[in-house]
Coordinates of C-alpha atoms and ligand atoms in Angstrom, one line a residue:
X297 CA 16.5 16.5 11.7
X298 CA 13.4 16.1 9.6
X299 CA 14.0 19.6 8.3
X300 CA 16.8 18.3 6.1
X301 CA 14.2 16.4 4.1
X302 CA 11.7 19.2 4.2
X303 CA 14.1 21.6 2.6
X304 CA 15.0 19.6 -0.5
X305 CA 15.5 21.5 -3.6
X306 CA 16.1 18.6 -5.9
X307 CA 13.1 16.3 -6.3
X308 CA 14.0 14.4 -9.4
X309 CA 16.6 11.6 -9.4
X310 CA 17.4 10.6 -13.0
X311 CA 20.4 8.5 -14.3
X312 CA 22.0 8.7 -10.8
X313 CA 21.8 12.5 -10.6
X314 CA 19.7 14.9 -8.6
X315 CA 17.8 17.6 -10.6
X316 CA 15.2 20.2 -10.1
X317 CA 12.0 19.0 -11.6
X318 CA 10.8 20.6 -14.8
X319 CA 7.1 20.4 -14.1
X320 CA 4.9 23.4 -14.1
X321 CA 3.7 23.0 -10.4
X322 CA 5.3 23.7 -7.0
X323 CA 3.8 21.0 -4.8
X324 CA 2.7 22.1 -1.3
X325 CA 3.6 19.7 1.4
X326 CA 0.9 20.0 4.1
X327 CA 1.0 19.3 7.8
X328 CA -2.6 17.8 8.3
X329 CA -2.4 18.5 12.0
X330 CA -2.5 22.2 11.4
X331 CA -3.4 22.5 7.7
X332 CA -0.2 24.6 7.4
X333 CA 2.4 24.3 4.6
X334 CA 5.5 22.3 5.6
X335 CA 7.4 22.8 2.4
X336 CA 7.1 23.6 -1.2
X337 CA 8.8 21.4 -3.7
X338 CA 9.2 21.7 -7.5
X339 CA 7.3 18.9 -9.2
X340 CA 8.8 16.9 -12.1
X341 CA 7.2 16.9 -15.5
X342 CA 6.8 14.8 -18.6
X343 CA 10.3 15.8 -19.8
X344 CA 11.8 14.3 -16.6
X345 CA 9.8 11.1 -17.1
X346 CA 11.2 10.8 -20.6
X347 CA 14.8 11.2 -19.4
X348 CA 14.2 8.8 -16.5
X349 CA 12.7 6.1 -18.7
X350 CA 15.6 6.5 -21.1
X351 CA 18.1 6.2 -18.2
X352 CA 16.2 3.0 -17.0
X353 CA 16.3 1.7 -20.5
X354 CA 20.1 2.2 -20.8
X355 CA 20.8 0.7 -17.4
X356 CA 18.7 -2.4 -18.0
X357 CA 21.0 -4.7 -19.8
X358 CA 23.9 -4.4 -17.3
X359 CA 21.6 -4.7 -14.3
X360 CA 19.8 -7.7 -15.8
X361 CA 23.1 -9.5 -16.4
X362 CA 24.4 -8.9 -12.9
X363 CA 24.0 -11.8 -10.6
X364 CA 21.2 -12.1 -8.0
X365 CA 23.9 -12.2 -5.3
X366 CA 25.3 -8.9 -6.5
X367 CA 21.9 -7.2 -6.6
X368 CA 21.2 -8.6 -3.1
X369 CA 24.1 -6.5 -1.8
X370 CA 22.5 -3.3 -3.0
X371 CA 19.2 -4.3 -1.6
X372 CA 20.8 -4.9 1.8
X373 CA 22.4 -1.4 1.3
X374 CA 18.9 0.1 0.9
X375 CA 17.8 -1.7 4.2
X376 CA 20.8 -0.3 6.0
X377 CA 20.3 3.2 4.5
X378 CA 16.6 3.2 5.7
X379 CA 17.7 2.0 9.1
X380 CA 20.2 4.8 9.6
X381 CA 17.6 7.4 8.6
X382 CA 14.8 5.9 10.6
X383 CA 14.3 8.9 12.9
X384 CA 14.1 11.4 10.1
X385 CA 11.7 9.2 8.1
X386 CA 9.5 8.7 11.1
X387 CA 9.3 12.4 11.8
X388 CA 8.5 13.3 8.2
X389 CA 5.6 10.9 8.2
X390 CA 4.4 12.3 11.5
X391 CA 4.5 15.8 10.0
X392 CA 3.2 15.1 6.5
X393 CA 0.9 12.1 7.0
X394 CA -0.3 12.8 10.5
X395 CA 0.7 9.3 11.6
X396 CA 1.2 8.7 15.3
X397 CA 4.8 7.8 16.1
X398 CA 4.2 4.0 16.5
X399 CA 2.5 3.8 13.1
X400 CA 5.2 5.8 11.4
X401 CA 7.8 3.5 12.9
X402 CA 5.9 0.4 11.8
X403 CA 6.0 1.8 8.2
X404 CA 9.8 2.3 8.2
X405 CA 10.4 -1.1 9.8
X406 CA 8.1 -2.6 7.1
X407 CA 10.1 -1.0 4.3
X408 CA 13.4 -2.2 5.9
X409 CA 12.1 -5.8 6.2
X410 CA 11.0 -5.7 2.6
X411 CA 14.4 -4.9 1.3
X412 CA 16.1 -7.5 3.5
X413 CA 13.5 -10.1 2.4
X414 CA 14.0 -9.5 -1.3
X415 CA 17.8 -9.5 -0.8
X416 CA 17.4 -13.0 0.4
X417 CA 15.2 -14.0 -2.6
X418 CA 17.7 -12.3 -5.0
X419 CA 20.5 -14.5 -3.5
X420 CA 18.4 -17.6 -4.2
X421 CA 17.8 -16.6 -7.8
X422 CA 21.1 -17.6 -9.3
X423 CA 20.7 -21.2 -8.1
X424 CA 17.2 -21.3 -9.6
X425 CA 18.3 -20.3 -13.1
X426 CA 18.6 -22.9 -15.8
X427 CA 16.6 -25.6 -14.0
X428 CA 16.6 -28.7 -16.2
X429 CA 13.4 -30.3 -17.5
X430 CA 13.8 -33.7 -19.1
X431 CA 11.1 -33.9 -21.8
X432 CA 9.1 -37.0 -22.6
X433 CA 10.8 -39.3 -25.1
X434 CA 14.3 -38.4 -23.9
X435 CA 15.4 -36.6 -27.1
X436 CA 15.1 -33.1 -25.8
X437 CA 15.7 -31.3 -22.5
X438 CA 14.8 -27.8 -21.4
X439 CA 16.4 -25.1 -19.3
X440 CA 14.1 -22.8 -17.4
X441 CA 15.2 -19.2 -16.7
X442 CA 13.5 -16.4 -14.8
X443 CA 14.3 -13.2 -16.5
X444 CA 13.4 -9.6 -15.6
X445 CA 10.5 -8.1 -17.6
X446 CA 12.4 -4.9 -18.4
X447 CA 12.4 -1.3 -17.1
X448 CA 9.3 -0.8 -15.0
X449 CA 7.2 2.3 -14.3
X450 CA 5.8 2.5 -10.7
X451 CA 3.1 4.8 -9.4
X452 CA 2.3 5.0 -5.7
X453 CA -0.3 6.7 -3.4
X454 CA 0.1 8.8 -0.2
X455 CA -1.3 6.6 2.6
X456 CA 1.8 4.5 3.2
X457 CA 4.7 6.3 1.5
X458 CA 7.9 4.3 1.7
X459 CA 6.0 1.0 2.1
X460 CA 4.0 0.9 -1.1
X461 CA 7.2 2.0 -2.9
X462 CA 9.4 -0.6 -1.1
X463 CA 7.0 -3.3 -2.1
X464 CA 7.7 -2.4 -5.7
X465 CA 11.3 -1.3 -5.8
X466 CA 12.7 -4.2 -3.8
X467 CA 11.3 -7.1 -5.8
X468 CA 11.8 -5.3 -9.1
X469 CA 15.5 -4.6 -8.5
X470 CA 15.9 -8.1 -7.1
X471 CA 14.5 -9.6 -10.3
X472 CA 16.9 -7.5 -12.4
X473 CA 14.4 -4.8 -13.6
X474 CA 15.3 -1.1 -13.6
X475 CA 12.7 1.3 -12.4
X476 CA 11.1 4.8 -12.7
X477 CA 9.0 5.6 -9.7
X478 CA 6.5 8.4 -9.4
X479 CA 5.8 9.4 -5.8
X480 CA 2.5 10.9 -4.7
X481 CA 2.1 14.7 -5.0
X482 CA 0.7 14.7 -1.5
X483 CA 3.7 13.0 0.2
X484 CA 6.6 13.8 -2.2
X485 CA 9.5 13.8 0.4
X486 CA 10.2 10.6 2.1
X487 CA 10.7 8.4 -0.9
X488 CA 13.4 10.7 -2.1
X489 CA 15.7 9.0 0.4
X490 CA 15.8 6.1 -2.0
X491 CA 17.8 8.3 -4.3
X492 CA 20.1 9.4 -1.5
X493 CA 20.7 5.7 -0.6
X494 CA 21.2 4.7 -4.2
X495 CA 24.0 7.3 -4.4
X496 CA 25.5 6.2 -1.1
X497 CA 25.6 2.5 -2.0
X498 CA 26.9 3.1 -5.5
X499 CA 23.8 1.7 -7.3
X500 CA 24.6 1.8 -11.0
X501 CA 23.2 5.0 -12.6
X502 CA 19.7 4.6 -14.1
X503 CA 18.8 1.5 -12.1
X504 CA 16.4 3.5 -9.9
X505 CA 14.9 6.8 -11.0
X506 CA 12.5 8.9 -9.1
X507 CA 10.2 11.6 -10.4
X508 CA 8.0 13.7 -8.0
X509 CA 4.8 15.0 -9.4
X510 CA 1.1 14.7 -10.1
X511 CA -1.2 13.1 -12.6
X512 CA 0.7 14.5 -15.6
X513 CA 3.8 12.6 -14.5
X514 CA 1.8 9.4 -14.0
X515 CA 0.3 9.8 -17.5
X516 CA 3.8 10.4 -19.0
X517 CA 4.9 7.2 -17.3
X518 CA 2.2 5.2 -19.0
X519 CA 3.3 6.6 -22.3
X520 CA 7.1 6.0 -22.0
X521 CA 8.1 3.6 -24.8
X522 CA 11.1 2.2 -22.8
X523 CA 8.9 0.9 -19.9
X524 CA 7.7 -2.7 -20.3
X525 CA 5.4 -2.9 -17.3
X526 CA 3.4 -0.5 -15.1
X527 CA 3.0 -1.3 -11.4
X528 CA 0.3 0.9 -9.9
X529 CA -1.1 1.3 -6.4
X530 CA -4.0 3.6 -5.8
X531 CA -7.7 4.1 -6.4
X532 CA -9.9 2.1 -8.7
X533 CA -10.7 5.1 -10.8
X534 CA -7.1 5.9 -11.6
X535 CA -6.1 2.3 -11.8
X536 CA -8.7 1.9 -14.6
X537 CA -7.2 5.0 -16.4
X538 CA -3.7 3.5 -16.1
X539 CA -4.9 0.2 -17.6
X540 CA -6.7 2.0 -20.4
X541 CA -3.6 4.1 -21.1
X542 CA -1.4 1.1 -21.7
X543 CA -3.9 -1.2 -23.3
X544 CA -3.1 0.0 -26.8
X545 CA 0.4 -1.4 -26.4
X546 CA -0.8 -4.5 -24.5
X547 CA 1.6 -3.5 -21.7
X548 CA 1.3 -5.7 -18.6
X549 CA 0.0 -3.9 -15.5
X550 CA -0.2 -4.8 -11.8
X551 CA -2.9 -3.0 -9.9
X552 CA -3.2 -2.7 -6.1
X553 CA -6.5 -1.0 -5.7
X554 CA -9.2 -0.3 -3.1
X555 CA -11.3 -2.4 -0.9
X556 CA -14.4 -2.5 1.3
X557 CA -13.4 -5.3 3.5
X558 CA -15.4 -7.3 6.0
X559 CA -14.6 -8.3 9.6
X560 CA -16.8 -11.2 10.8
X561 CA -17.3 -11.7 14.5
X562 CA -18.9 -15.1 15.3
X563 CA -21.3 -15.8 18.2
X564 CA -18.6 -17.4 20.4
X565 CA -16.0 -14.5 19.9
X566 CA -14.1 -13.0 22.8
X567 CA -15.5 -9.5 23.1
X568 CA -12.2 -7.8 24.0
X569 CA -10.3 -9.5 21.2
X570 CA -13.0 -8.6 18.7
X571 CA -13.0 -4.9 19.8
X572 CA -9.3 -4.7 19.4
X573 CA -9.3 -6.3 15.9
X574 CA -12.2 -4.1 14.8
X575 CA -10.7 -0.9 16.0
X576 CA -7.2 -1.7 14.5
X577 CA -8.9 -2.6 11.2
X578 CA -10.7 0.7 10.8
X579 CA -9.0 3.4 12.9
X580 CA -5.3 2.6 12.2
X581 CA -3.8 5.3 9.9
X582 CA -7.1 7.1 10.5
X583 CA -8.8 4.5 8.4
X584 CA -6.8 5.5 5.3
X585 CA -6.0 1.9 4.4
X586 CA -6.9 0.0 1.3
X587 CA -7.2 -2.9 3.8
X588 CA -9.6 -1.2 6.2
X589 CA -12.1 -3.7 7.5
X590 CA -14.9 -1.1 7.5
X591 CA -17.8 -3.5 7.4
X592 CA -18.5 -5.2 10.7
X593 CA -20.6 -8.4 10.3
X594 CA -21.5 -9.7 13.8
X595 CA -23.7 -12.5 15.0
X596 CA -27.0 -11.1 16.4
X597 CA -26.6 -13.0 19.7
X598 CA -23.5 -11.0 20.8
X599 CA -24.1 -7.7 18.9
X600 CA -25.5 -5.6 21.8
X601 CA -22.5 -6.5 24.1
X602 CA -20.0 -6.1 21.3
X603 CA -21.4 -2.7 20.2
X604 CA -21.5 -1.4 23.8
X605 CA -17.8 -2.3 24.4
X606 CA -16.8 -1.0 20.9
X607 CA -18.5 2.4 21.3
X608 CA -17.0 2.8 24.8
X609 CA -13.5 2.2 23.5
X610 CA -14.0 4.3 20.4
X611 CA -15.2 7.3 22.4
X612 CA -12.0 6.9 24.5
X613 CA -9.7 6.9 21.5
X614 CA -7.4 9.8 21.8
X615 CA -7.4 11.7 18.5
X616 CA -4.8 14.5 18.0
X617 CA -1.6 15.6 16.5
X618 CA 1.1 12.9 16.4
X619 CA 3.2 15.3 18.4
X620 CA 0.7 15.4 21.3
X621 CA 1.2 12.9 24.2
X622 CA -0.9 9.8 24.0
X623 CA -2.3 10.3 20.5
X624 CA -3.8 7.1 19.2
X625 CA -5.3 8.4 15.9
X626 CA -4.1 11.3 13.9
X627 CA -5.7 13.6 11.3
X628 CA -6.6 12.6 7.8
X629 CA -3.6 13.2 5.5
X630 CA -5.2 15.5 2.9
X631 CA -7.8 18.2 3.0
X632 CA -9.6 16.6 0.0
X633 CA -9.8 13.2 1.8
X634 CA -11.1 14.9 4.9
X635 CA -13.8 16.7 3.0
X636 CA -14.8 13.5 1.2
X637 CA -15.1 11.5 4.4
X638 CA -17.1 14.3 6.1
X639 CA -19.4 14.5 3.1
X640 CA -20.1 10.8 3.2
X641 CA -20.8 10.9 6.9
X642 CA -23.2 13.9 6.5
X643 CA -25.0 12.1 3.7
X644 CA -25.4 9.0 5.8
X645 CA -26.8 11.0 8.7
X646 CA -29.2 12.9 6.5
X647 CA -30.3 9.5 5.1
X648 CA -31.3 8.6 8.7
X649 CA -28.5 6.1 9.5
X650 CA -27.9 5.4 13.2
X651 CA -24.7 7.1 14.1
X652 CA -23.6 5.7 17.5
X653 CA -20.5 7.8 18.0
X654 CA -18.4 10.4 16.0
X655 CA -20.2 11.7 13.0
X656 CA -18.2 14.8 12.1
X657 CA -15.1 16.9 12.3
X658 CA -13.2 17.7 15.4
X659 CA -13.4 21.4 16.2
X660 CA -9.8 22.4 15.8
X661 CA -7.4 23.3 13.0
X662 CA -6.2 20.5 10.8
X663 CA -8.0 17.6 9.1
X664 CA -9.4 15.8 12.1
X665 CA -12.4 13.5 11.8
X666 CA -14.0 11.8 14.8
X667 CA -13.9 8.0 14.8
X668 CA -17.4 7.1 13.6
X669 CA -19.7 4.1 13.9
X670 CA -23.0 3.6 12.0
X671 CA -25.1 0.7 13.2
X672 CA -27.4 -1.6 11.2
X673 CA -26.4 0.0 7.9
X674 CA -28.6 -1.1 4.9
X675 CA -26.5 -3.1 2.5
X676 CA -27.4 -0.9 -0.5
X677 CA -26.1 2.3 1.2
X678 CA -22.9 3.9 0.0
X679 CA -21.5 3.7 3.6
X680 CA -21.8 -0.1 3.3
X681 CA -20.7 -0.4 -0.3
X682 CA -18.1 2.2 -1.1
X683 CA -14.5 2.7 0.0
X684 CA -14.5 5.6 2.4
X685 CA -10.8 5.8 3.3
X686 CA -11.4 7.3 6.7
X687 CA -12.3 6.3 10.3
X688 CA -15.8 5.1 9.6
X689 CA -17.2 1.7 10.5
X690 CA -20.5 0.3 9.3
X691 CA -22.1 -2.6 11.1
X692 CA -24.7 -5.2 10.4
X693 CA -26.0 -8.4 12.1
X694 CA -26.4 -11.9 10.9
X695 CA -28.0 -15.1 12.2
X696 CA -25.4 -17.7 11.1
X697 CA -21.9 -18.1 9.8
X698 CA -23.3 -19.0 6.4
X699 CA -25.1 -15.6 6.3
X700 CA -22.0 -13.8 7.4
X701 CA -20.0 -15.3 4.5
X702 CA -22.7 -14.3 2.0
X703 CA -22.8 -10.7 3.3
X704 CA -19.0 -10.5 3.4
X705 CA -18.7 -11.6 -0.2
X706 CA -21.5 -9.3 -1.4
X707 CA -19.1 -6.6 -2.6
X708 CA -17.3 -5.6 -5.8
X709 CA -14.0 -5.7 -3.9
X710 CA -11.9 -8.6 -2.6
X711 CA -8.8 -7.3 -0.9
X712 CA -8.7 -8.6 2.7
X713 CA -10.9 -9.8 5.5
X714 CA -10.8 -10.6 9.2
X715 CA -12.5 -13.2 11.3
X716 CA -12.8 -13.3 15.1
X717 CA -13.9 -16.6 16.7
X718 CA -12.7 -18.5 19.8
X719 CA -13.0 -21.7 17.7
X720 CA -10.0 -21.5 15.3
X721 CA -11.5 -24.2 13.0
X722 CA -14.7 -22.2 12.7
X723 CA -12.6 -19.1 11.9
X724 CA -10.6 -21.0 9.3
X725 CA -13.8 -22.4 7.7
X726 CA -15.0 -18.9 7.3
X727 CA -11.6 -17.6 6.1
X728 CA -11.6 -20.3 3.4
X729 CA -14.8 -18.9 1.9
X730 CA -14.1 -15.1 2.0
X731 CA -13.2 -14.0 -1.5
X732 CA -10.1 -11.9 -0.7
X733 CA -6.3 -11.9 -1.0
X734 CA -5.4 -11.9 2.7
X735 CA -7.5 -13.0 5.8
X736 CA -6.6 -12.5 9.4
X737 CA -8.0 -14.9 12.0
X738 CA -8.0 -13.5 15.6
X739 CA -5.1 -11.1 14.9
X740 CA -4.6 -7.5 14.0
X741 CA -3.6 -6.7 10.4
X742 CA 0.0 -7.8 10.5
X743 CA 1.6 -8.0 7.0
X744 CA 4.9 -10.0 6.7
X745 CA 7.1 -9.5 3.7
X746 CA 6.7 -13.2 2.8
X747 CA 2.9 -13.1 2.8
X748 CA 0.9 -12.4 -0.4
X749 CA -0.6 -8.9 -0.9
X750 CA -3.3 -8.2 -3.5
X751 CA -6.9 -8.6 -4.2
X752 CA -9.6 -10.6 -6.0
X753 CA -12.4 -9.0 -8.0
X754 CA -12.0 -5.2 -8.4
X755 CA -9.3 -4.9 -5.8
X756 CA -6.7 -5.5 -8.4
X757 CA -4.5 -7.6 -10.6
X758 CA -1.4 -9.5 -9.4
X759 CA 0.2 -9.9 -6.0
X760 CA 2.9 -8.0 -4.2
X761 CA 5.2 -9.4 -1.5
X762 CA 6.4 -13.0 -1.1
X763 CA 7.8 -14.9 -4.1
X764 CA 4.7 -13.6 -6.0
X765 CA 6.0 -10.1 -5.7
X766 CA 9.3 -11.2 -7.3
X767 CA 7.7 -13.2 -10.1
X768 CA 5.5 -10.2 -11.0
X769 CA 8.7 -8.6 -12.3
X770 CA 9.9 -11.8 -14.1
X771 CA 9.1 -13.6 -17.3
X772 CA 9.8 -17.3 -17.7
X773 CA 12.1 -18.3 -20.6
X774 CA 12.3 -22.0 -21.7
X775 CA 15.4 -23.0 -23.7
X776 CA 14.9 -26.3 -25.5
X777 CA 17.8 -28.4 -26.8
X778 CA 18.5 -31.8 -28.2
X779 CA 20.0 -34.1 -25.6
Ligands
NAD904 P1 -5.0 7.9 -6.6 O1 -5.5 6.8 -7.4 O2 -5.7 9.1 -6.6 O3 -3.5 8.2 -6.9 C1 -2.5 7.2 -7.0 C2 -1.3 7.7 -7.8 O4 -1.8 7.8 -9.2 C3 -0.8 9.1 -7.4 O5 0.6 9.0 -7.4 C4 -1.4 10.0 -8.5 O6 -0.6 11.1 -8.7 C5 -1.3 9.1 -9.7 N1 -2.2 9.5 -10.8 C6 -3.3 10.3 -10.7 N2 -3.9 10.3 -12.0 C7 -3.1 9.5 -12.8 C8 -3.3 9.2 -14.2 N3 -4.2 9.6 -14.9 N4 -2.3 8.3 -14.7 C9 -1.3 7.8 -13.9 N5 -1.2 8.2 -12.6 C10 -2.1 9.0 -12.0 O7 -4.9 7.2 -5.1 P2 -4.5 7.9 -3.7 O8 -5.7 8.8 -3.3 O9 -3.2 8.4 -3.8 O10 -4.5 6.6 -2.7 C11 -5.7 6.1 -2.2 C12 -6.2 4.9 -2.9 O11 -5.1 3.9 -3.0 C13 -7.3 4.1 -2.2 O12 -8.3 3.7 -3.1 C14 -6.6 2.9 -1.6 O13 -7.4 1.8 -1.4 C15 -5.5 2.6 -2.6 N6 -4.4 1.8 -2.1 C16 -4.3 0.5 -2.4 C17 -3.3 -0.3 -1.8 C18 -3.2 -1.7 -2.1 O14 -2.2 -2.3 -1.8 N7 -4.2 -2.4 -2.7 C19 -2.4 0.3 -0.9 C20 -2.5 1.7 -0.7 C21 -3.5 2.4 -1.2

């Protein structure tokens, strides 16, 4: 069944029509479990972006003037369309991302929930328009409207295909924006189903356009005159380039960027619960998460017991192909990412860091890295400071909650954080002081569509999900009149 997606010839969806991309490259879609080529697809190019942006521009007025209730019907259609394709989408992610089945299923369910959630917000929009404001003095009144910002350009990464795109497409379409989305060159297939579903549900032509391709397509998006906002998810390095590219036109951007997030374990924590939260936070998706809690900050008094239990469980983690029975962690998705992670591990070892487990590649085909833990990592070391985007945990000890908070906040990033403590109020007091956009207390990294997603400091600009995700695609208009 997944083969139907792997064999796609048309990888550009513009103005409601499928086309063969006009880029210069053929993208190789890799299976990271073997390193073999799953499919080759023709990339789109700058010319496709130009046409897509024009189509989004033409479709904007009609879509903007449709009611929120009408747009909600289409969003529910996207949710249904994803649901009916769940098996295929799961299998493609297992093949192309190396995600274990459960993780691939979570991703598809997350995308479905996102479309359903924004359908509900779109239904509520009509009743929120023209809210009356009675101004002081009584001679004037205002009417407040929430209007779509315009056709939007969207650029997404490869680590959670479907999800990062759903988090943009659903709120943008709900708000009344039209969109041109560029998928990642590493995972170009799954998100094409949004084009299939658009056709199936009769979405007006040009409301959603998809162009597959690499950096040149992203650059073209930042230059398209029809687009009035760029919504980007990816690395800080490319996020900065996107921001610079649109700064000349003062175009608004939202940036969902990287992180180097802390997990704090207090002296009273339950060891089993802490181990489970730590492992989920750094080994889920083989650590390829912007939200990886890759810095463990643990109270000195329980560190030996915690580390012993953590190392035991980490050694027992079954790493393998998603198609092998019992696999708990898959390969890294791309060869480049695998090399980068192995290089960072090798540097840390040559710098004399204490590697408790893991510390290298697994001797088999594919992009497999052993789940790795470095103990007592100096805070100036790159393993402690830089985003690794792989299954690598760095640990440190502290003597108080106060010190834990200071160490947690000593980073350029501020995306997420976790706290594990038997005493909920103590956990909450710490959560209040961590400088990050989402904090989990005594729970794995669950993300609900109505929570806020985004970072402080260099982790980005803006918030996705929740009502904030919707307002990111809206501008407020105030109409003033005499009473
Ligand atoms: P990346 O920055 O290399 O690429 C992201 C996207 O930008 C890709 O589609 C790529 O083709 C495109 N691109 C590359 N050069 C461009 C340019 N000059 N102009 C416009 N677009 C360009 O990131 P990646 O390796 O795909 O993803 C990993 C990064 O994404 C990590 O840093 C991770 O933390 C981050 N991420 C953040 C979130 C979040 O919600 N904060 C979620 C997922 C991933």
